[in-house]
PDB file of C-alpha atoms in Angstrom:
ATOM      1  CA  MET M  53      -3.106   2.606  17.245  1.00 46.00           C
ATOM      2  CA  GLN M  54      -1.468   5.810  18.443  1.00 47.00           C
ATOM      3  CA  HIS M  55      -0.614   8.680  16.143  1.00 49.00           C
ATOM      4  CA  SER M  56       1.567  11.614  17.058  1.00 54.00           C
ATOM      5  CA  ALA M  57       1.954  15.144  15.764  1.00 55.00           C
ATOM      6  CA  GLU M  58       5.293  14.115  14.183  1.00 85.00           C
ATOM      7  CA  PRO M  59       4.264  12.928  10.713  1.00 92.00           C
ATOM      8  CA  ALA M  60       5.961  10.501   8.386  1.00 95.00           C
ATOM      9  CA  GLN M  61       7.922  11.898   5.481  1.00 97.00           C
ATOM     10  CA  ILE M  62       5.756  12.436   2.391  1.00 98.00           C
ATOM     11  CA  ASP M  63       7.223  11.879  -1.061  1.00 98.00           C
ATOM     12  CA  ARG M  64       5.787  12.936  -4.404  1.00 98.00           C
ATOM     13  CA  ALA M  65       5.929  10.994  -7.644  1.00 98.00           C
ATOM     14  CA  PHE M  66       4.217  10.334 -10.971  1.00 98.00           C
ATOM     15  CA  VAL M  67       2.955   7.185 -12.625  1.00 98.00           C
ATOM     16  CA  ARG M  68       1.722   6.917 -16.200  1.00 98.00           C
ATOM     17  CA  ILE M  69      -1.658   5.593 -17.370  1.00 98.00           C
ATOM     18  CA  ALA M  70      -3.320   5.941 -20.774  1.00 98.00           C
ATOM     19  CA  GLU M  71      -4.468   9.531 -20.114  1.00 98.00           C
ATOM     20  CA  GLY M  72      -0.985  10.688 -19.093  1.00 98.00           C
ATOM     21  CA  GLN M  73       0.862  11.105 -15.824  1.00 98.00           C
ATOM     22  CA  VAL M  74      -0.901  10.818 -12.472  1.00 98.00           C
ATOM     23  CA  HIS M  75       0.701  12.742  -9.642  1.00 98.00           C
ATOM     24  CA  TYR M  76       0.533  11.250  -6.160  1.00 98.00           C
ATOM     25  CA  ARG M  77       1.774  11.760  -2.612  1.00 98.00           C
ATOM     26  CA  THR M  78       2.916   8.780  -0.616  1.00 98.00           C
ATOM     27  CA  ALA M  79       4.218   7.933   2.824  1.00 98.00           C
ATOM     28  CA  GLY M  80       4.950   4.818   4.794  1.00 96.00           C
ATOM     29  CA  PRO M  81       7.027   3.399   7.631  1.00 93.00           C
ATOM     30  CA  ALA M  82      10.500   2.028   7.056  1.00 82.00           C
ATOM     31  CA  LYS M  83       9.329  -1.247   8.573  1.00 76.00           C
ATOM     32  CA  THR M  84       5.811  -2.582   8.927  1.00 67.00           C
ATOM     33  CA  ALA M  85       4.335  -5.290  11.087  1.00 67.00           C
ATOM     34  CA  GLN M  86       3.983  -8.737   9.571  1.00 76.00           C
ATOM     35  CA  PRO M  87       1.643  -9.328   7.976  1.00 83.00           C
ATOM     36  CA  ALA M  88       1.694  -5.774   6.638  1.00 85.00           C
ATOM     37  CA  PRO M  89      -1.629  -3.906   6.584  1.00 94.00           C
ATOM     38  CA  LEU M  90      -3.238  -3.164   3.248  1.00 97.00           C
ATOM     39  CA  PRO M  91      -2.020   0.025   1.585  1.00 98.00           C
ATOM     40  CA  LEU M  92      -4.367   2.945   2.105  1.00 98.00           C
ATOM     41  CA  TRP M  93      -5.604   4.729  -1.034  1.00 98.00           C
ATOM     42  CA  MET M  94      -6.827   8.268  -0.252  1.00 99.00           C
ATOM     43  CA  ILE M  95      -8.912  10.351  -2.665  1.00 98.00           C
ATOM     44  CA  HIS M  96      -9.155  14.076  -2.073  1.00 98.00           C
ATOM     45  CA  ALA M  97     -12.071  16.479  -2.187  1.00 98.00           C
ATOM     46  CA  SER M  98     -12.573  18.999  -4.964  1.00 97.00           C
ATOM     47  CA  PRO M  99     -11.386  21.544  -5.966  1.00 95.00           C
ATOM     48  CA  ALA M 100      -7.742  21.169  -4.992  1.00 91.00           C
ATOM     49  CA  SER M 101      -5.533  18.072  -4.968  1.00 97.00           C
ATOM     50  CA  SER M 102      -3.959  15.562  -2.629  1.00 98.00           C
ATOM     51  CA  SER M 103      -2.300  18.577  -0.969  1.00 96.00           C
ATOM     52  CA  SER M 104      -5.490  18.837   1.122  1.00 95.00           C
ATOM     53  CA  LEU M 105      -4.749  15.390   2.613  1.00 97.00           C
ATOM     54  CA  VAL M 106      -1.146  16.053   3.657  1.00 96.00           C
ATOM     55  CA  GLY M 107      -1.986  16.197   7.381  1.00 95.00           C
ATOM     56  CA  LEU M 108      -3.671  12.796   7.290  1.00 97.00           C
ATOM     57  CA  VAL M 109      -1.183  11.183   4.898  1.00 98.00           C
ATOM     58  CA  GLY M 110       1.705  12.104   7.185  1.00 97.00           C
ATOM     59  CA  GLN M 111       0.013  10.659  10.255  1.00 96.00           C
ATOM     60  CA  LEU M 112      -1.366   7.509   8.644  1.00 97.00           C
ATOM     61  CA  GLY M 113       1.951   6.904   6.916  1.00 97.00           C
ATOM     62  CA  LEU M 114       3.491   6.192  10.306  1.00 95.00           C
ATOM     63  CA  SER M 115       1.960   2.723  10.325  1.00 94.00           C
ATOM     64  CA  ARG M 116       1.157   1.736   6.730  1.00 96.00           C
ATOM     65  CA  ARG M 117       1.826   2.638   3.124  1.00 97.00           C
ATOM     66  CA  VAL M 118      -0.421   5.515   1.981  1.00 98.00           C
ATOM     67  CA  ILE M 119      -0.994   6.647  -1.611  1.00 98.00           C
ATOM     68  CA  ALA M 120      -2.939   9.844  -2.334  1.00 98.00           C
ATOM     69  CA  PRO M 121      -3.221  10.671  -6.052  1.00 98.00           C
ATOM     70  CA  ASP M 122      -4.469  13.866  -7.623  1.00 98.00           C
ATOM     71  CA  THR M 123      -7.630  12.873  -9.492  1.00 98.00           C
ATOM     72  CA  LEU M 124      -7.452  13.413 -13.240  1.00 98.00           C
ATOM     73  CA  GLY M 125      -7.981  17.067 -14.108  1.00 98.00           C
ATOM     74  CA  ASN M 126      -6.905  18.237 -10.647  1.00 98.00           C
ATOM     75  CA  GLY M 127      -3.584  19.345  -9.206  1.00 97.00           C
ATOM     76  CA  ASP M 128      -0.672  17.981 -11.221  1.00 98.00           C
ATOM     77  CA  SER M 129      -2.427  15.015 -12.848  1.00 98.00           C
ATOM     78  CA  ALA M 130      -3.283  14.781 -16.524  1.00 98.00           C
ATOM     79  CA  PRO M 131      -6.793  15.776 -17.629  1.00 98.00           C
ATOM     80  CA  PRO M 132      -9.503  13.175 -18.243  1.00 98.00           C
ATOM     81  CA  ALA M 133      -9.749  11.709 -21.709  1.00 98.00           C
ATOM     82  CA  GLU M 134     -13.527  12.195 -21.765  1.00 96.00           C
ATOM     83  CA  HIS M 135     -15.278  15.503 -22.390  1.00 95.00           C
ATOM     84  CA  ALA M 136     -17.846  15.003 -19.611  1.00 97.00           C
ATOM     85  CA  PRO M 137     -16.512  12.174 -17.423  1.00 98.00           C
ATOM     86  CA  GLN M 138     -18.811  10.531 -14.909  1.00 98.00           C
ATOM     87  CA  MET M 139     -17.948   8.839 -11.629  1.00 98.00           C
ATOM     88  CA  PRO M 140     -17.489   5.303 -13.029  1.00 98.00           C
ATOM     89  CA  TYR M 141     -14.799   6.752 -15.309  1.00 98.00           C
ATOM     90  CA  TYR M 142     -12.926   8.323 -12.384  1.00 98.00           C
ATOM     91  CA  ALA M 143     -13.154   5.024 -10.516  1.00 98.00           C
ATOM     92  CA  ALA M 144     -11.800   3.138 -13.522  1.00 98.00           C
ATOM     93  CA  THR M 145      -8.853   5.522 -13.854  1.00 98.00           C
ATOM     94  CA  ALA M 146      -8.075   5.094 -10.150  1.00 98.00           C
ATOM     95  CA  LEU M 147      -8.081   1.296 -10.530  1.00 98.00           C
ATOM     96  CA  ARG M 148      -5.796   1.608 -13.556  1.00 98.00           C
ATOM     97  CA  THR M 149      -3.480   3.809 -11.495  1.00 98.00           C
ATOM     98  CA  MET M 150      -3.362   1.051  -8.867  1.00 98.00           C
ATOM     99  CA  ASP M 151      -2.467  -1.388 -11.649  1.00 98.00           C
ATOM    100  CA  ALA M 152       0.326   0.896 -12.860  1.00 98.00           C
ATOM    101  CA  LEU M 153       1.752   0.981  -9.328  1.00 98.00           C
ATOM    102  CA  GLY M 154       1.500  -2.786  -8.940  1.00 98.00           C
ATOM    103  CA  ILE M 155      -1.079  -2.555  -6.143  1.00 98.00           C
ATOM    104  CA  ASP M 156      -3.724  -5.265  -6.064  1.00 98.00           C
ATOM    105  CA  LYS M 157      -5.835  -4.422  -3.011  1.00 98.00           C
ATOM    106  CA  VAL M 158      -6.275  -1.394  -0.741  1.00 98.00           C
ATOM    107  CA  ASP M 159      -8.248   0.081   2.070  1.00 98.00           C
ATOM    108  CA  LEU M 160     -10.032   3.098   0.655  1.00 98.00           C
ATOM    109  CA  TYR M 161     -10.678   6.636   1.930  1.00 98.00           C
ATOM    110  CA  GLY M 162     -12.545   9.313  -0.013  1.00 98.00           C
ATOM    111  CA  SER M 163     -13.508  12.856   0.968  1.00 98.00           C
ATOM    112  CA  HIS M 164     -16.406  14.738  -0.719  1.00 98.00           C
ATOM    113  CA  THR M 165     -15.817  14.247  -4.462  1.00 98.00           C
ATOM    114  CA  GLY M 166     -13.316  11.576  -3.484  1.00 98.00           C
ATOM    115  CA  ALA M 167     -16.027   9.723  -1.576  1.00 98.00           C
ATOM    116  CA  HIS M 168     -18.003   9.320  -4.788  1.00 98.00           C
ATOM    117  CA  VAL M 169     -14.936   7.991  -6.604  1.00 98.00           C
ATOM    118  CA  ALA M 170     -14.237   5.622  -3.716  1.00 98.00           C
ATOM    119  CA  PHE M 171     -17.591   3.915  -3.591  1.00 98.00           C
ATOM    120  CA  GLU M 172     -17.665   3.526  -7.365  1.00 98.00           C
ATOM    121  CA  MET M 173     -14.306   1.767  -7.048  1.00 98.00           C
ATOM    122  CA  ALA M 174     -15.840  -0.517  -4.419  1.00 98.00           C
ATOM    123  CA  ILE M 175     -18.753  -1.286  -6.750  1.00 98.00           C
ATOM    124  CA  ALA M 176     -16.534  -1.925  -9.785  1.00 98.00           C
ATOM    125  CA  ALA M 177     -13.911  -4.037  -8.036  1.00 98.00           C
ATOM    126  CA  PRO M 178     -15.081  -5.211  -4.591  1.00 98.00           C
ATOM    127  CA  GLN M 179     -12.330  -7.828  -4.473  1.00 98.00           C
ATOM    128  CA  ARG M 180      -9.734  -5.043  -4.535  1.00 98.00           C
ATOM    129  CA  VAL M 181     -11.087  -3.118  -1.524  1.00 98.00           C
ATOM    130  CA  GLY M 182     -10.756  -4.124   2.117  1.00 98.00           C
ATOM    131  CA  ARG M 183     -12.620  -1.496   4.140  1.00 98.00           C
ATOM    132  CA  MET M 184     -13.760   1.968   3.104  1.00 98.00           C
ATOM    133  CA  ILE M 185     -14.284   5.393   4.671  1.00 98.00           C
ATOM    134  CA  LEU M 186     -16.530   8.052   3.131  1.00 98.00           C
ATOM    135  CA  ASP M 187     -15.592  11.344   4.790  1.00 98.00           C
ATOM    136  CA  GLY M 188     -18.374  13.750   3.867  1.00 97.00           C
ATOM    137  CA  VAL M 189     -20.584  12.673   0.986  1.00 97.00           C
ATOM    138  CA  GLY M 190     -23.000  14.944  -0.848  1.00 95.00           C
ATOM    139  CA  MET M 191     -26.565  13.636  -0.829  1.00 97.00           C
ATOM    140  CA  PHE M 192     -28.660  16.229  -2.624  1.00 96.00           C
ATOM    141  CA  SER M 193     -32.297  16.491  -3.648  1.00 96.00           C
ATOM    142  CA  PRO M 194     -33.053  16.759  -7.381  1.00 96.00           C
ATOM    143  CA  GLU M 195     -33.594  20.507  -6.943  1.00 97.00           C
ATOM    144  CA  GLU M 196     -30.310  20.952  -5.075  1.00 97.00           C
ATOM    145  CA  THR M 197     -28.512  18.886  -7.695  1.00 97.00           C
ATOM    146  CA  GLN M 198     -29.715  21.102 -10.508  1.00 98.00           C
ATOM    147  CA  ASP M 199     -28.738  24.210  -8.545  1.00 98.00           C
ATOM    148  CA  MET M 200     -25.241  22.838  -7.948  1.00 98.00           C
ATOM    149  CA  LEU M 201     -24.755  21.776 -11.560  1.00 98.00           C
ATOM    150  CA  ALA M 202     -25.868  25.194 -12.786  1.00 98.00           C
ATOM    151  CA  ASN M 203     -23.880  27.350 -10.390  1.00 98.00           C
ATOM    152  CA  TYR M 204     -21.163  25.634  -8.353  1.00 98.00           C
ATOM    153  CA  ALA M 205     -18.377  24.802 -10.802  1.00 98.00           C
ATOM    154  CA  PRO M 206     -18.372  26.982 -13.916  1.00 98.00           C
ATOM    155  CA  ALA M 207     -15.960  26.251 -16.734  1.00 98.00           C
ATOM    156  CA  ILE M 208     -13.138  28.796 -16.581  1.00 98.00           C
ATOM    157  CA  GLU M 209     -10.679  29.794 -19.301  1.00 97.00           C
ATOM    158  CA  PRO M 210      -7.589  31.978 -18.796  1.00 97.00           C
ATOM    159  CA  ASP M 211      -7.812  35.383 -20.451  1.00 97.00           C
ATOM    160  CA  PHE M 212      -5.542  38.348 -21.172  1.00 97.00           C
ATOM    161  CA  PHE M 213      -6.866  40.238 -18.149  1.00 97.00           C
ATOM    162  CA  GLY M 214      -6.039  37.427 -15.713  1.00 97.00           C
ATOM    163  CA  ASN M 215      -9.624  37.181 -14.484  1.00 98.00           C
ATOM    164  CA  GLN M 216      -9.027  33.536 -13.620  1.00 98.00           C
ATOM    165  CA  PHE M 217      -6.710  34.576 -10.765  1.00 98.00           C
ATOM    166  CA  ASN M 218      -9.277  36.837  -9.129  1.00 97.00           C
ATOM    167  CA  TRP M 219     -12.057  34.312  -9.684  1.00 98.00           C
ATOM    168  CA  ALA M 220     -10.075  31.384  -8.216  1.00 98.00           C
ATOM    169  CA  TRP M 221      -9.125  33.304  -5.067  1.00 97.00           C
ATOM    170  CA  HIS M 222     -12.705  34.310  -4.316  1.00 97.00           C
ATOM    171  CA  PHE M 223     -14.015  30.843  -5.237  1.00 98.00           C
ATOM    172  CA  VAL M 224     -11.705  29.252  -2.678  1.00 97.00           C
ATOM    173  CA  ARG M 225     -12.149  31.958  -0.027  1.00 96.00           C
ATOM    174  CA  ASP M 226     -15.927  32.027  -0.167  1.00 96.00           C
ATOM    175  CA  GLN M 227     -16.204  28.253   0.240  1.00 96.00           C
ATOM    176  CA  GLY M 228     -14.842  28.765   3.741  1.00 94.00           C
ATOM    177  CA  TRP M 229     -17.616  31.221   4.586  1.00 95.00           C
ATOM    178  CA  PHE M 230     -20.721  30.028   2.715  1.00 97.00           C
ATOM    179  CA  PHE M 231     -22.335  26.799   1.572  1.00 97.00           C
ATOM    180  CA  PRO M 232     -22.981  26.703  -1.218  1.00 97.00           C
ATOM    181  CA  TYR M 233     -20.410  29.439  -1.782  1.00 97.00           C
ATOM    182  CA  PHE M 234     -22.411  31.138  -4.536  1.00 98.00           C
ATOM    183  CA  LYS M 235     -25.220  31.982  -2.088  1.00 98.00           C
ATOM    184  CA  ARG M 236     -23.424  34.744  -0.255  1.00 97.00           C
ATOM    185  CA  ASP M 237     -26.046  35.694   2.303  1.00 97.00           C
ATOM    186  CA  GLN M 238     -26.636  35.278   6.021  1.00 97.00           C
ATOM    187  CA  ALA M 239     -28.799  32.190   5.581  1.00 97.00           C
ATOM    188  CA  HIS M 240     -25.892  30.296   4.012  1.00 97.00           C
ATOM    189  CA  LEU M 241     -23.087  31.388   6.331  1.00 97.00           C
ATOM    190  CA  ARG M 242     -21.091  28.451   7.698  1.00 95.00           C
ATOM    191  CA  GLY M 243     -20.217  30.307  10.893  1.00 93.00           C
ATOM    192  CA  LEU M 244     -16.499  29.567  10.629  1.00 91.00           C
ATOM    193  CA  ASP M 245     -13.411  31.727  10.759  1.00 88.00           C
ATOM    194  CA  ALA M 246     -11.818  32.372   7.386  1.00 83.00           C
ATOM    195  CA  PRO M 247      -9.044  29.960   6.431  1.00 86.00           C
ATOM    196  CA  SER M 248      -5.560  31.371   6.867  1.00 90.00           C
ATOM    197  CA  PRO M 249      -3.990  33.282   3.952  1.00 94.00           C
ATOM    198  CA  GLU M 250      -1.467  30.433   3.598  1.00 93.00           C
ATOM    199  CA  VAL M 251      -4.219  27.822   3.214  1.00 92.00           C
ATOM    200  CA  LEU M 252      -6.126  30.021   0.780  1.00 95.00           C
ATOM    201  CA  HIS M 253      -2.993  30.555  -1.278  1.00 96.00           C
ATOM    202  CA  THR M 254      -2.139  26.847  -1.412  1.00 95.00           C
ATOM    203  CA  ILE M 255      -5.619  25.775  -2.495  1.00 96.00           C
ATOM    204  CA  THR M 256      -5.946  28.621  -4.999  1.00 97.00           C
ATOM    205  CA  VAL M 257      -2.644  27.662  -6.647  1.00 97.00           C
ATOM    206  CA  GLU M 258      -3.866  24.054  -6.950  1.00 97.00           C
ATOM    207  CA  VAL M 259      -7.100  25.241  -8.586  1.00 98.00           C
ATOM    208  CA  LEU M 260      -5.195  27.467 -10.994  1.00 98.00           C
ATOM    209  CA  LYS M 261      -2.978  24.565 -12.070  1.00 97.00           C
ATOM    210  CA  SER M 262      -6.045  22.796 -13.436  1.00 97.00           C
ATOM    211  CA  ILE M 263      -8.270  25.791 -14.151  1.00 98.00           C
ATOM    212  CA  ARG M 264      -9.585  24.349 -17.434  1.00 98.00           C
ATOM    213  CA  THR M 265     -10.570  20.996 -15.918  1.00 98.00           C
ATOM    214  CA  TYR M 266     -11.182  21.463 -12.156  1.00 98.00           C
ATOM    215  CA  HIS M 267     -14.947  21.551 -12.750  1.00 98.00           C
ATOM    216  CA  LEU M 268     -15.243  18.124 -14.370  1.00 98.00           C
ATOM    217  CA  ALA M 269     -14.923  16.063 -11.184  1.00 98.00           C
ATOM    218  CA  TYR M 270     -17.263  18.448  -9.365  1.00 98.00           C
ATOM    219  CA  ARG M 271     -19.933  18.026 -12.018  1.00 98.00           C
ATOM    220  CA  ALA M 272     -19.513  14.257 -12.011  1.00 98.00           C
ATOM    221  CA  ALA M 273     -20.042  14.240  -8.237  1.00 98.00           C
ATOM    222  CA  PHE M 274     -23.146  16.428  -8.424  1.00 98.00           C
ATOM    223  CA  ALA M 275     -24.612  14.291 -11.223  1.00 97.00           C
ATOM    224  CA  HIS M 276     -23.812  11.034  -9.435  1.00 98.00           C
ATOM    225  CA  ASP M 277     -26.914   8.978  -8.652  1.00 96.00           C
ATOM    226  CA  ASP M 278     -25.903   8.261  -5.049  1.00 97.00           C
ATOM    227  CA  TYR M 279     -29.294   6.945  -3.966  1.00 97.00           C
ATOM    228  CA  ALA M 280     -29.215   4.261  -6.654  1.00 98.00           C
ATOM    229  CA  ARG M 281     -25.512   3.434  -6.444  1.00 98.00           C
ATOM    230  CA  LEU M 282     -24.803   3.226  -2.700  1.00 98.00           C
ATOM    231  CA  PRO M 283     -26.953   0.093  -2.123  1.00 98.00           C
ATOM    232  CA  LEU M 284     -24.662  -1.728  -4.584  1.00 98.00           C
ATOM    233  CA  VAL M 285     -21.656  -1.338  -2.275  1.00 98.00           C
ATOM    234  CA  GLN M 286     -20.796  -4.505  -0.353  1.00 97.00           C
ATOM    235  CA  THR M 287     -17.669  -3.137   1.355  1.00 98.00           C
ATOM    236  CA  HIS M 288     -17.865  -2.501   5.095  1.00 98.00           C
ATOM    237  CA  THR M 289     -17.863   1.285   5.338  1.00 98.00           C
ATOM    238  CA  LEU M 290     -17.460   4.047   7.887  1.00 98.00           C
ATOM    239  CA  VAL M 291     -19.470   7.106   6.877  1.00 98.00           C
ATOM    240  CA  MET M 292     -18.244  10.121   8.786  1.00 98.00           C
ATOM    241  CA  ALA M 293     -17.969  13.886   8.715  1.00 98.00           C
ATOM    242  CA  ASP M 294     -16.404  16.661  10.719  1.00 96.00           C
ATOM    243  CA  GLU M 295     -18.946  18.727  12.649  1.00 95.00           C
ATOM    244  CA  SER M 296     -18.007  21.755  10.514  1.00 94.00           C
ATOM    245  CA  ASP M 297     -18.431  19.855   7.225  1.00 96.00           C
ATOM    246  CA  PRO M 298     -21.297  21.291   5.131  1.00 96.00           C
ATOM    247  CA  LEU M 299     -21.888  17.778   3.773  1.00 97.00           C
ATOM    248  CA  LYS M 300     -22.372  16.166   7.189  1.00 96.00           C
ATOM    249  CA  LYS M 301     -26.128  16.005   6.605  1.00 95.00           C
ATOM    250  CA  GLY M 302     -25.414  13.310   4.000  1.00 97.00           C
ATOM    251  CA  VAL M 303     -24.025  10.905   6.600  1.00 98.00           C
ATOM    252  CA  GLU M 304     -27.420   9.611   7.707  1.00 97.00           C
ATOM    253  CA  ASP M 305     -28.731   8.935   4.206  1.00 97.00           C
ATOM    254  CA  ALA M 306     -25.507   7.349   2.983  1.00 98.00           C
ATOM    255  CA  ALA M 307     -25.192   5.065   6.020  1.00 98.00           C
ATOM    256  CA  ARG M 308     -28.843   4.020   5.701  1.00 97.00           C
ATOM    257  CA  LEU M 309     -28.382   3.035   2.040  1.00 98.00           C
ATOM    258  CA  LEU M 310     -25.172   1.069   2.496  1.00 98.00           C
ATOM    259  CA  PRO M 311     -25.625  -2.652   3.249  1.00 96.00           C
ATOM    260  CA  SER M 312     -22.774  -2.638   5.799  1.00 97.00           C
ATOM    261  CA  ALA M 313     -22.011   0.709   7.408  1.00 97.00           C
ATOM    262  CA  VAL M 314     -21.290   2.522  10.630  1.00 97.00           C
ATOM    263  CA  LYS M 315     -21.359   6.287  11.071  1.00 97.00           C
ATOM    264  CA  ARG M 316     -19.500   8.843  13.122  1.00 97.00           C
ATOM    265  CA  TYR M 317     -19.195  12.611  13.556  1.00 97.00           C
ATOM    266  CA  LEU M 318     -15.873  14.165  14.561  1.00 96.00           C
ATOM    267  CA  ASP M 319     -15.303  17.457  16.356  1.00 93.00           C
ATOM    268  CA  VAL M 320     -11.832  18.159  14.948  1.00 90.00           C
ATOM    269  CA  ASP M 321      -9.959  21.035  13.339  1.00 86.00           C
ATOM    270  CA  TRP M 322      -7.125  21.396  10.820  1.00 81.00           C
ATOM    271  CA  THR M 323      -4.386  21.800  13.421  1.00 87.00           C
ATOM    272  CA  PRO M 324      -1.695  19.088  13.555  1.00 87.00           C
ATOM    273  CA  ALA M 325      -3.256  17.788  16.772  1.00 90.00           C
ATOM    274  CA  GLY M 326      -6.702  17.682  15.187  1.00 90.00           C
ATOM    275  CA  GLN M 327      -5.429  15.821  12.142  1.00 92.00           C
ATOM    276  CA  ALA M 328      -3.513  13.398  14.356  1.00 93.00           C
ATOM    277  CA  TYR M 329      -6.700  12.610  16.275  1.00 95.00           C
ATOM    278  CA  LYS M 330      -8.654  12.120  13.059  1.00 97.00           C
ATOM    279  CA  ALA M 331      -5.915   9.871  11.687  1.00 96.00           C
ATOM    280  CA  GLY M 332      -6.253   7.737  14.810  1.00 96.00           C
ATOM    281  CA  VAL M 333      -9.986   7.303  14.212  1.00 97.00           C
ATOM    282  CA  ILE M 334      -9.320   6.336  10.604  1.00 98.00           C
ATOM    283  CA  ALA M 335      -6.556   3.891  11.508  1.00 97.00           C
ATOM    284  CA  ARG M 336      -8.624   2.142  14.170  1.00 97.00           C
ATOM    285  CA  PHE M 337     -11.452   1.533  11.705  1.00 98.00           C
ATOM    286  CA  PHE M 338      -9.101   0.071   9.111  1.00 97.00           C
ATOM    287  CA  ASP M 339      -7.439  -2.038  11.803  1.00 94.00           C
ATOM    288  CA  GLY M 340     -10.811  -3.604  12.553  1.00 90.00           C
ATOM    289  CA  ALA M 341     -11.675  -1.760  15.768  1.00 70.00           C
TER     290      ALA M 341
END
């Protein structure tokens, strides 16, 4: 399937579940082949929102319906109902969002935190998932997990001095330079150029929208028992990562644990051409290639 640099139009909407309104982005062709492919449900990485998937949504929406919600507590979606939600909760809310939209079955894509939500959805409701892509999945040692839980995603409250604005900007900026971002030394440099000011601004605004709750999905992902949960997935899965992805080292472990998996590394960037190429890889997997 060919994808061009001219994306499909992306619309934004809300749907209501018990916790409140879920914001989502969606795209799709005016006409689809018969029989129509399964809708594609895309789950974004932390800390932003489905805004980070716009390049892929626009390309993949050329050939099928795509729905990319903001996970609860991120972007413009309502916060979780639980004080310390875990990944099965996020998966359950995603399945309830599908119900609210009248969608029975989807192909599933998840990036970083979204990958954890995706494979919990596949465990909870395998009959509702066709194929699945995990695009960067964190597979940490117990020591790394504790370090991440202690330092990566602090709870932030707005204050009269506006410290949350300064904190959010540097939180987003430093993730482009270091991994993990809180270890700001040469050993943890990612070796990448800084994201553009426009990208930094967009992501920072998304973090600020949900400043009181952005950390909940992060902490659920870090606490997720991937090594125990992944073998329960029966869905045929592509585990992949961009070469610049700091989580690409998790591809091998995740693919090894999954009963039915293939793996791939992509040398792509965030340009429209790079996202079009990546969308083509994604589409071919979901089309059965």
